[in-house]
Amino acid sequence: MIDQRNFHQSPEEIIKNATAEQRVIWNALFLLCGDKMSIAQLYFCGLSAGTEFLTYRARRIYFALELEYGRDNNASTLGDRIELYNENNVLNMAVYPCSVYWNTVATAAVTYGTHAKLQNIYFSRTVPASNYDYLKFLGFRIIY
């Protein structure tokens, strides 16, 4: 469950403490969202199923300082694609954090998913492959 007692910061406070890379992204977000956006710090670590990160809502985006995906199971014949959608709910980026090998016994390609970690990226929703069970988000929720 996500703690709803978020600490709000002013854009000036956020920019003052941002890295050079984060400042570029914040400038893009300010141009996209305008100066009337609500920015809330957000931390989540747990099962990804049922979280708000999986559902698109107009005028809500996330800026992830760190976005990590983890999993319980190892080898799988499922794809390990992680999708990130932009503010218009259009696929913006797909990540394939896996190794693929050929299983000679089953005569099938098998993927062995790895821990996936993305930094300094914004999205409106994420759709991890079904074999990625866990999600860690450290960043901001922006409503504009």
mmCIF file of C-alpha atoms in Angstrom:
data_model
loop_
_atom_site.group_PDB
_atom_site.id
_atom_site.type_symbol
_atom_site.label_atom_id
_atom_site.label_comp_id
_atom_site.label_asym_id
_atom_site.label_seq_id
_atom_site.Cartn_x
_atom_site.Cartn_y
_atom_site.Cartn_z
ATOM 1 C CA MET A 1 0.000 0.000 0.000
ATOM 2 C CA ILE A 2 1.265 3.456 -0.827
ATOM 3 C CA ASP A 3 1.510 5.929 2.004
ATOM 4 C CA GLN A 4 -0.778 8.838 1.137
ATOM 5 C CA ARG A 5 0.916 11.213 3.601
ATOM 6 C CA ASN A 6 3.258 12.597 0.966
ATOM 7 C CA PHE A 7 5.625 15.455 1.595
ATOM 8 C CA HIS A 8 5.154 18.170 -1.025
ATOM 9 C CA GLN A 9 8.070 20.281 -2.185
ATOM 10 C CA SER A 10 8.167 23.423 -4.240
ATOM 11 C CA PRO A 11 9.687 23.173 -7.718
ATOM 12 C CA GLU A 12 12.482 25.481 -6.573
ATOM 13 C CA GLU A 13 13.431 23.076 -3.760
ATOM 14 C CA ILE A 14 13.413 20.121 -6.122
ATOM 15 C CA ILE A 15 15.522 21.799 -8.805
ATOM 16 C CA LYS A 16 18.006 23.052 -6.214
ATOM 17 C CA ASN A 17 18.755 19.467 -5.117
ATOM 18 C CA ALA A 18 18.604 17.799 -8.564
ATOM 19 C CA THR A 19 21.531 16.456 -10.560
ATOM 20 C CA ALA A 20 22.299 17.924 -13.990
ATOM 21 C CA GLU A 21 20.495 15.026 -15.698
ATOM 22 C CA GLN A 22 17.463 15.432 -13.441
ATOM 23 C CA ARG A 23 17.320 19.172 -14.162
ATOM 24 C CA VAL A 24 16.980 18.462 -17.876
ATOM 25 C CA ILE A 25 14.090 16.078 -17.177
ATOM 26 C CA TRP A 26 12.441 18.506 -14.741
ATOM 27 C CA ASN A 27 12.619 21.274 -17.346
ATOM 28 C CA ALA A 28 10.894 18.974 -19.848
ATOM 29 C CA LEU A 29 8.230 18.123 -17.253
ATOM 30 C CA PHE A 30 7.628 21.783 -16.422
ATOM 31 C CA LEU A 31 7.158 22.512 -20.130
ATOM 32 C CA LEU A 32 4.815 19.539 -20.466
ATOM 33 C CA CYS A 33 2.768 20.082 -17.307
ATOM 34 C CA GLY A 34 2.941 23.810 -16.680
ATOM 35 C CA ASP A 35 3.611 25.530 -13.411
ATOM 36 C CA LYS A 36 0.362 24.474 -11.705
ATOM 37 C CA MET A 37 1.387 20.852 -11.181
ATOM 38 C CA SER A 38 1.306 19.096 -7.841
ATOM 39 C CA ILE A 39 4.565 17.302 -7.036
ATOM 40 C CA ALA A 40 4.665 14.719 -4.257
ATOM 41 C CA GLN A 41 7.538 12.550 -3.117
ATOM 42 C CA LEU A 42 6.691 8.880 -3.438
ATOM 43 C CA TYR A 43 8.355 5.666 -2.335
ATOM 44 C CA PHE A 44 6.929 2.202 -2.965
ATOM 45 C CA CYS A 45 8.493 -1.222 -2.575
ATOM 46 C CA GLY A 46 6.446 -4.399 -2.859
ATOM 47 C CA LEU A 47 4.315 -6.527 -5.124
ATOM 48 C CA SER A 48 3.550 -4.736 -8.373
ATOM 49 C CA ALA A 49 0.124 -6.351 -8.836
ATOM 50 C CA GLY A 50 -2.706 -3.944 -8.089
ATOM 51 C CA THR A 51 -0.562 -0.835 -7.714
ATOM 52 C CA GLU A 52 -1.363 2.553 -9.188
ATOM 53 C CA PHE A 53 1.735 2.292 -11.406
ATOM 54 C CA LEU A 54 -0.082 -0.208 -13.644
ATOM 55 C CA THR A 55 -3.110 1.974 -14.336
ATOM 56 C CA TYR A 56 -3.242 4.965 -16.650
ATOM 57 C CA ARG A 57 -4.877 8.106 -15.313
ATOM 58 C CA ALA A 58 -4.993 11.275 -17.379
ATOM 59 C CA ARG A 59 -2.885 14.123 -16.043
ATOM 60 C CA ARG A 60 -0.791 11.913 -13.748
ATOM 61 C CA ILE A 61 2.819 10.953 -14.404
ATOM 62 C CA TYR A 62 5.694 9.599 -12.376
ATOM 63 C CA PHE A 63 9.287 10.743 -12.381
ATOM 64 C CA ALA A 64 11.375 7.831 -11.168
ATOM 65 C CA LEU A 65 14.755 8.568 -9.701
ATOM 66 C CA GLU A 66 14.980 4.771 -9.326
ATOM 67 C CA LEU A 67 12.624 2.203 -10.780
ATOM 68 C CA GLU A 68 13.490 -1.429 -10.099
ATOM 69 C CA TYR A 69 11.822 -4.679 -11.056
ATOM 70 C CA GLY A 70 12.426 -8.002 -9.352
ATOM 71 C CA ARG A 71 11.094 -11.521 -9.642
ATOM 72 C CA ASP A 72 10.681 -14.752 -7.744
ATOM 73 C CA ASN A 73 11.016 -17.266 -10.517
ATOM 74 C CA ASN A 74 14.095 -17.805 -12.620
ATOM 75 C CA ALA A 75 13.834 -19.328 -16.074
ATOM 76 C CA SER A 76 10.695 -18.754 -18.114
ATOM 77 C CA THR A 77 9.393 -19.198 -21.610
ATOM 78 C CA LEU A 78 7.558 -15.904 -21.160
ATOM 79 C CA GLY A 79 9.077 -12.720 -22.478
ATOM 80 C CA ASP A 80 10.668 -10.384 -19.989
ATOM 81 C CA ARG A 81 9.509 -7.163 -21.604
ATOM 82 C CA ILE A 82 8.890 -4.147 -19.395
ATOM 83 C CA GLU A 83 6.832 -1.397 -20.998
ATOM 84 C CA LEU A 84 6.712 2.266 -20.037
ATOM 85 C CA TYR A 85 3.970 4.543 -21.360
ATOM 86 C CA ASN A 86 4.073 8.313 -21.868
ATOM 87 C CA GLU A 87 1.608 10.979 -20.723
ATOM 88 C CA ASN A 88 -0.762 10.102 -23.601
ATOM 89 C CA ASN A 89 -0.810 6.407 -22.666
ATOM 90 C CA VAL A 90 1.285 5.520 -25.715
ATOM 91 C CA LEU A 91 4.109 3.002 -25.456
ATOM 92 C CA ASN A 92 7.229 5.101 -25.072
ATOM 93 C CA MET A 93 9.882 2.560 -24.119
ATOM 94 C CA ALA A 94 10.290 -1.195 -23.886
ATOM 95 C CA VAL A 95 13.086 -2.779 -21.885
ATOM 96 C CA TYR A 96 14.190 -6.401 -22.190
ATOM 97 C CA PRO A 97 16.369 -7.113 -19.136
ATOM 98 C CA CYS A 98 16.958 -10.781 -19.816
ATOM 99 C CA SER A 99 19.276 -13.371 -21.221
ATOM 100 C CA VAL A 100 17.942 -15.859 -23.759
ATOM 101 C CA TYR A 101 19.238 -19.388 -24.190
ATOM 102 C CA TRP A 102 18.128 -22.471 -26.079
ATOM 103 C CA ASN A 103 16.863 -25.364 -23.973
ATOM 104 C CA THR A 104 17.817 -28.472 -25.942
ATOM 105 C CA VAL A 105 15.599 -30.751 -23.848
ATOM 106 C CA ALA A 106 12.452 -28.690 -24.314
ATOM 107 C CA THR A 107 13.582 -27.428 -27.745
ATOM 108 C CA ALA A 108 12.479 -23.934 -26.906
ATOM 109 C CA ALA A 109 14.010 -20.580 -26.235
ATOM 110 C CA VAL A 110 14.019 -19.758 -22.541
ATOM 111 C CA THR A 111 14.558 -16.357 -21.018
ATOM 112 C CA TYR A 112 16.350 -15.862 -17.769
ATOM 113 C CA GLY A 113 15.226 -12.532 -16.406
ATOM 114 C CA THR A 114 17.592 -10.338 -14.549
ATOM 115 C CA HIS A 115 17.057 -7.614 -12.024
ATOM 116 C CA ALA A 116 16.002 -4.503 -13.931
ATOM 117 C CA LYS A 117 16.883 -1.025 -12.721
ATOM 118 C CA LEU A 118 16.044 2.215 -14.510
ATOM 119 C CA GLN A 119 16.989 5.677 -13.335
ATOM 120 C CA ASN A 120 15.811 9.201 -14.126
ATOM 121 C CA ILE A 121 12.846 8.358 -16.308
ATOM 122 C CA TYR A 122 9.263 9.544 -16.386
ATOM 123 C CA PHE A 123 6.166 7.585 -17.359
ATOM 124 C CA SER A 124 2.400 7.512 -16.906
ATOM 125 C CA ARG A 125 2.136 3.768 -16.286
ATOM 126 C CA THR A 126 4.302 0.702 -16.456
ATOM 127 C CA VAL A 127 3.488 -2.822 -17.568
ATOM 128 C CA PRO A 128 6.085 -5.343 -16.440
ATOM 129 C CA ALA A 129 6.046 -8.862 -17.813
ATOM 130 C CA SER A 130 3.979 -11.197 -15.683
ATOM 131 C CA ASN A 131 7.077 -12.851 -14.287
ATOM 132 C CA TYR A 132 8.312 -9.588 -12.703
ATOM 133 C CA ASP A 133 6.554 -9.695 -9.349
ATOM 134 C CA TYR A 134 8.178 -6.892 -7.397
ATOM 135 C CA LEU A 135 8.515 -3.188 -7.988
ATOM 136 C CA LYS A 136 10.520 -0.507 -6.231
ATOM 137 C CA PHE A 137 9.783 3.122 -7.053
ATOM 138 C CA LEU A 138 11.651 6.079 -5.622
ATOM 139 C CA GLY A 139 10.682 9.423 -7.060
ATOM 140 C CA PHE A 140 7.756 11.755 -7.558
ATOM 141 C CA ARG A 141 4.084 11.595 -8.474
ATOM 142 C CA ILE A 142 3.055 14.568 -10.603
ATOM 143 C CA ILE A 143 -0.550 15.581 -11.118
ATOM 144 C CA TYR A 144 -1.193 18.424 -13.530
#
